[in-house]
mmCIF file of C-alpha atoms in Angstrom:
data_model
loop_
_atom_site.group_PDB
_atom_site.id
_atom_site.type_symbol
_atom_site.label_atom_id
_atom_site.label_comp_id
_atom_site.label_asym_id
_atom_site.label_seq_id
_atom_site.Cartn_x
_atom_site.Cartn_y
_atom_site.Cartn_z
ATOM 1 C CA MET A 1 213.751 110.046 218.209
ATOM 2 C CA ARG A 2 217.465 110.699 218.597
ATOM 3 C CA ARG A 3 218.180 109.508 215.016
ATOM 4 C CA LEU A 4 215.468 111.788 213.688
ATOM 5 C CA GLY A 5 217.098 114.751 215.418
ATOM 6 C CA LEU A 6 220.550 113.843 214.052
ATOM 7 C CA THR A 7 219.115 113.476 210.536
ATOM 8 C CA ALA A 8 217.422 116.871 210.801
ATOM 9 C CA VAL A 9 220.659 118.553 211.947
ATOM 10 C CA LEU A 10 222.632 116.916 209.123
ATOM 11 C CA ALA A 11 220.009 118.009 206.544
ATOM 12 C CA LEU A 12 220.124 121.558 207.899
ATOM 13 C CA LEU A 13 223.931 121.689 207.628
ATOM 14 C CA LEU A 14 223.925 120.310 204.065
ATOM 15 C CA THR A 15 221.316 122.862 203.026
ATOM 16 C CA ALA A 16 223.204 125.717 204.685
ATOM 17 C CA PHE A 17 226.402 124.885 202.797
ATOM 18 C CA GLY A 18 224.646 124.276 199.448
ATOM 19 C CA LEU A 19 225.390 120.562 199.357
ATOM 20 C CA ALA A 20 221.810 119.280 199.553
ATOM 21 C CA PRO A 21 220.267 117.774 196.409
ATOM 22 C CA ALA A 22 217.912 120.018 194.453
ATOM 23 C CA ALA A 23 214.225 119.679 195.197
ATOM 24 C CA SER A 24 213.016 119.302 191.610
ATOM 25 C CA ALA A 25 214.933 118.169 188.557
ATOM 26 C CA ALA A 26 211.897 118.930 186.387
ATOM 27 C CA GLY A 27 212.213 122.668 187.020
ATOM 28 C CA ARG A 28 215.831 122.736 185.891
ATOM 29 C CA THR A 29 215.070 120.717 182.756
ATOM 30 C CA ALA A 30 212.205 122.979 181.715
ATOM 31 C CA THR A 31 214.324 126.115 182.157
ATOM 32 C CA ALA A 32 217.270 124.678 180.247
ATOM 33 C CA ALA A 33 214.928 123.641 177.425
ATOM 34 C CA ALA A 34 213.889 127.274 176.769
ATOM 35 C CA ALA A 35 216.798 127.490 174.302
ATOM 36 C CA ASP A 36 218.849 124.623 172.892
ATOM 37 C CA LEU A 37 222.359 124.849 171.453
ATOM 38 C CA THR A 38 223.473 121.954 169.263
ATOM 39 C CA PHE A 39 226.641 121.337 167.247
ATOM 40 C CA ALA A 40 227.470 119.417 164.085
ATOM 41 C CA THR A 41 230.525 119.068 161.840
ATOM 42 C CA ASN A 42 230.655 118.236 158.147
ATOM 43 C CA ALA A 43 233.548 115.783 158.662
ATOM 44 C CA ALA A 44 234.814 113.563 161.465
ATOM 45 C CA THR A 45 238.355 113.595 160.079
ATOM 46 C CA THR A 46 240.612 115.939 158.146
ATOM 47 C CA THR A 47 244.292 116.264 157.279
ATOM 48 C CA PRO A 48 246.805 119.051 157.909
ATOM 49 C CA GLY A 49 245.874 121.931 155.593
ATOM 50 C CA GLY A 50 242.208 120.857 155.522
ATOM 51 C CA THR A 51 239.074 122.579 156.728
ATOM 52 C CA VAL A 52 236.035 121.469 158.723
ATOM 53 C CA SER A 53 232.713 123.288 159.057
ATOM 54 C CA LEU A 54 231.496 123.516 162.658
ATOM 55 C CA SER A 55 227.786 124.401 162.779
ATOM 56 C CA MET A 56 226.078 125.706 165.927
ATOM 57 C CA THR A 57 222.281 125.865 165.962
ATOM 58 C CA LEU A 58 220.419 127.876 168.581
ATOM 59 C CA THR A 59 216.703 127.039 168.838
ATOM 60 C CA ASN A 60 214.160 129.177 170.692
ATOM 61 C CA ASN A 61 211.777 126.763 172.438
ATOM 62 C CA LYS A 62 210.023 129.476 174.414
ATOM 63 C CA SER A 63 206.918 131.495 173.515
ATOM 64 C CA TYR A 64 208.870 134.801 173.615
ATOM 65 C CA ASP A 65 211.546 136.225 171.309
ATOM 66 C CA ILE A 66 215.232 135.771 172.128
ATOM 67 C CA TRP A 67 216.573 139.320 172.270
ATOM 68 C CA PHE A 68 220.179 138.716 173.254
ATOM 69 C CA VAL A 69 222.670 135.846 173.094
ATOM 70 C CA HIS A 70 226.154 135.565 174.563
ATOM 71 C CA GLN A 71 228.193 132.462 173.700
ATOM 72 C CA THR A 72 231.787 131.411 174.205
ATOM 73 C CA ILE A 73 233.669 128.547 172.585
ATOM 74 C CA ASP A 74 236.910 127.100 173.929
ATOM 75 C CA PRO A 75 239.085 124.077 173.154
ATOM 76 C CA THR A 76 238.567 121.037 175.358
ATOM 77 C CA TRP A 77 241.232 120.131 177.884
ATOM 78 C CA LEU A 78 242.427 117.198 175.738
ATOM 79 C CA THR A 79 242.782 119.512 172.733
ATOM 80 C CA THR A 80 244.951 121.909 174.745
ATOM 81 C CA GLN A 81 247.230 119.039 175.768
ATOM 82 C CA ARG A 82 248.358 118.595 172.150
ATOM 83 C CA PRO A 83 250.325 121.769 171.323
ATOM 84 C CA ASP A 84 251.279 120.222 167.963
ATOM 85 C CA LEU A 85 247.649 120.519 166.802
ATOM 86 C CA LYS A 86 247.436 123.877 165.045
ATOM 87 C CA TYR A 87 244.134 125.356 163.910
ATOM 88 C CA ALA A 88 242.169 128.598 163.661
ATOM 89 C CA PHE A 89 238.615 129.730 162.998
ATOM 90 C CA THR A 90 238.850 131.519 159.650
ATOM 91 C CA GLY A 91 235.287 132.075 158.494
ATOM 92 C CA CYS A 92 231.755 132.483 159.769
ATOM 93 C CA VAL A 93 228.286 132.411 158.167
ATOM 94 C CA LEU A 94 224.832 132.932 159.736
ATOM 95 C CA THR A 95 221.936 130.981 158.224
ATOM 96 C CA GLY A 96 218.388 132.048 159.046
ATOM 97 C CA PRO A 97 214.998 132.361 157.375
ATOM 98 C CA ALA A 98 216.293 135.091 155.043
ATOM 99 C CA GLY A 99 219.263 133.017 153.835
ATOM 100 C CA SER A 100 222.974 133.238 154.628
ATOM 101 C CA THR A 101 225.014 136.284 155.604
ATOM 102 C CA PRO A 102 228.575 136.767 156.869
ATOM 103 C CA CYS A 103 228.991 136.869 160.644
ATOM 104 C CA SER A 104 230.298 139.759 162.667
ATOM 105 C CA GLY A 105 233.292 137.779 163.944
ATOM 106 C CA THR A 106 234.850 134.379 164.552
ATOM 107 C CA GLY A 107 236.585 134.858 167.899
ATOM 108 C CA PRO A 108 235.852 132.657 170.894
ATOM 109 C CA ALA A 109 234.844 135.484 173.266
ATOM 110 C CA ASN A 110 231.326 136.309 172.056
ATOM 111 C CA LEU A 111 229.802 134.331 169.219
ATOM 112 C CA GLY A 112 226.314 135.312 170.375
ATOM 113 C CA ALA A 113 226.203 138.481 168.283
ATOM 114 C CA ASN A 114 226.456 136.274 165.192
ATOM 115 C CA TYR A 115 222.992 134.740 165.743
ATOM 116 C CA GLY A 116 221.311 137.928 164.586
ATOM 117 C CA ALA A 117 218.873 138.032 167.514
ATOM 118 C CA THR A 118 215.858 138.607 167.589
ATOM 119 C CA ILE A 119 214.967 134.910 167.252
ATOM 120 C CA PRO A 120 211.182 134.372 167.254
ATOM 121 C CA PRO A 121 209.553 131.475 169.166
ATOM 122 C CA GLY A 122 210.058 128.100 167.501
ATOM 123 C CA GLN A 123 212.764 129.350 165.126
ATOM 124 C CA SER A 124 216.455 128.517 164.904
ATOM 125 C CA ARG A 125 219.592 130.268 163.727
ATOM 126 C CA THR A 126 222.701 128.413 162.604
ATOM 127 C CA VAL A 127 226.200 129.853 162.763
ATOM 128 C CA THR A 128 228.818 127.898 160.818
ATOM 129 C CA LEU A 129 232.484 128.450 161.624
ATOM 130 C CA THR A 130 235.260 127.322 159.297
ATOM 131 C CA LEU A 131 237.957 125.481 161.244
ATOM 132 C CA GLN A 132 241.230 125.659 159.290
ATOM 133 C CA ILE A 133 243.871 123.058 160.204
ATOM 134 C CA ALA A 134 247.388 124.399 159.693
ATOM 135 C CA PRO A 135 249.498 122.631 157.039
ATOM 136 C CA ASP A 136 252.184 121.958 159.673
ATOM 137 C CA SER A 137 249.735 120.675 162.311
ATOM 138 C CA GLY A 138 250.457 117.483 164.193
ATOM 139 C CA CYS A 139 248.533 114.311 163.438
ATOM 140 C CA ASN A 140 246.516 111.606 165.177
ATOM 141 C CA GLY A 141 244.931 113.979 167.650
ATOM 142 C CA ASN A 142 241.371 115.139 168.195
ATOM 143 C CA ILE A 143 240.270 118.765 168.102
ATOM 144 C CA GLY A 144 237.146 119.493 170.120
ATOM 145 C CA PHE A 145 235.467 122.469 171.749
ATOM 146 C CA TYR A 146 232.962 123.241 174.463
ATOM 147 C CA SER A 147 230.620 126.163 174.757
ATOM 148 C CA TYR A 148 228.567 128.076 177.293
ATOM 149 C CA PHE A 149 225.674 130.309 176.287
ATOM 150 C CA TYR A 150 223.309 132.802 177.840
ATOM 151 C CA ALA A 151 220.078 134.016 176.227
ATOM 152 C CA GLU A 152 217.636 136.754 177.240
ATOM 153 C CA PHE A 153 213.983 136.695 176.180
ATOM 154 C CA SER A 154 211.492 139.494 175.529
ATOM 155 C CA ASP A 155 209.587 138.546 178.704
ATOM 156 C CA THR A 156 212.750 139.553 180.688
ATOM 157 C CA SER A 157 213.589 135.939 181.568
ATOM 158 C CA SER A 158 216.952 134.379 180.756
ATOM 159 C CA VAL A 159 218.536 130.963 180.441
ATOM 160 C CA SER A 160 222.127 129.714 180.710
ATOM 161 C CA GLY A 161 223.422 126.485 179.264
ATOM 162 C CA GLY A 162 226.578 124.488 178.994
ATOM 163 C CA PRO A 163 228.985 123.101 178.728
ATOM 164 C CA VAL A 164 227.803 121.907 175.341
ATOM 165 C CA HIS A 165 230.482 119.856 173.554
ATOM 166 C CA THR A 166 231.145 119.811 169.827
ATOM 167 C CA PRO A 167 231.820 116.621 167.906
ATOM 168 C CA GLU A 168 235.564 115.993 167.768
ATOM 169 C CA THR A 169 237.540 116.172 164.526
ATOM 170 C CA ARG A 170 240.476 113.801 164.149
ATOM 171 C CA VAL A 171 243.507 115.145 162.290
ATOM 172 C CA LEU A 172 244.996 112.308 160.211
ATOM 173 C CA CYS A 173 248.179 112.147 158.204
ATOM 174 C CA ALA A 174 248.010 110.698 154.736
#
């Protein structure tokens, strides 16, 4: 009986401080699956002066329209540890059912506006950024990014996701 009491007190303390395990992993998975963000690159390697296309696809898996998207993209910690790797996002294109159009911006702060929300249920939008490697960039390092996103749906629900990591691009010297 004494052990049961000690276990109950310990469980109460863990719950009070937010350290207890979540009750249902299925609930978190279903919520996160309402919108998926995936990344792809057109090349695993490049050289100084080269370019790589980084595509981000947002898919609406819910039965309501996505009305609003906010997304950030930042270099991974390992990328920031190589100050000799020099790069910039220089172009952006949105691809949707109506074809391709230029994006509203390429900065890391809010890429969400580029998805052209509203995104109907079951549809996707792809934003492709052009990653330009500087001609004087260092070599033999990987450039990678991670992203967080937030989406609001027409039923007033929302979903957050991330970090979602991009494939890495290795900068090689010829």
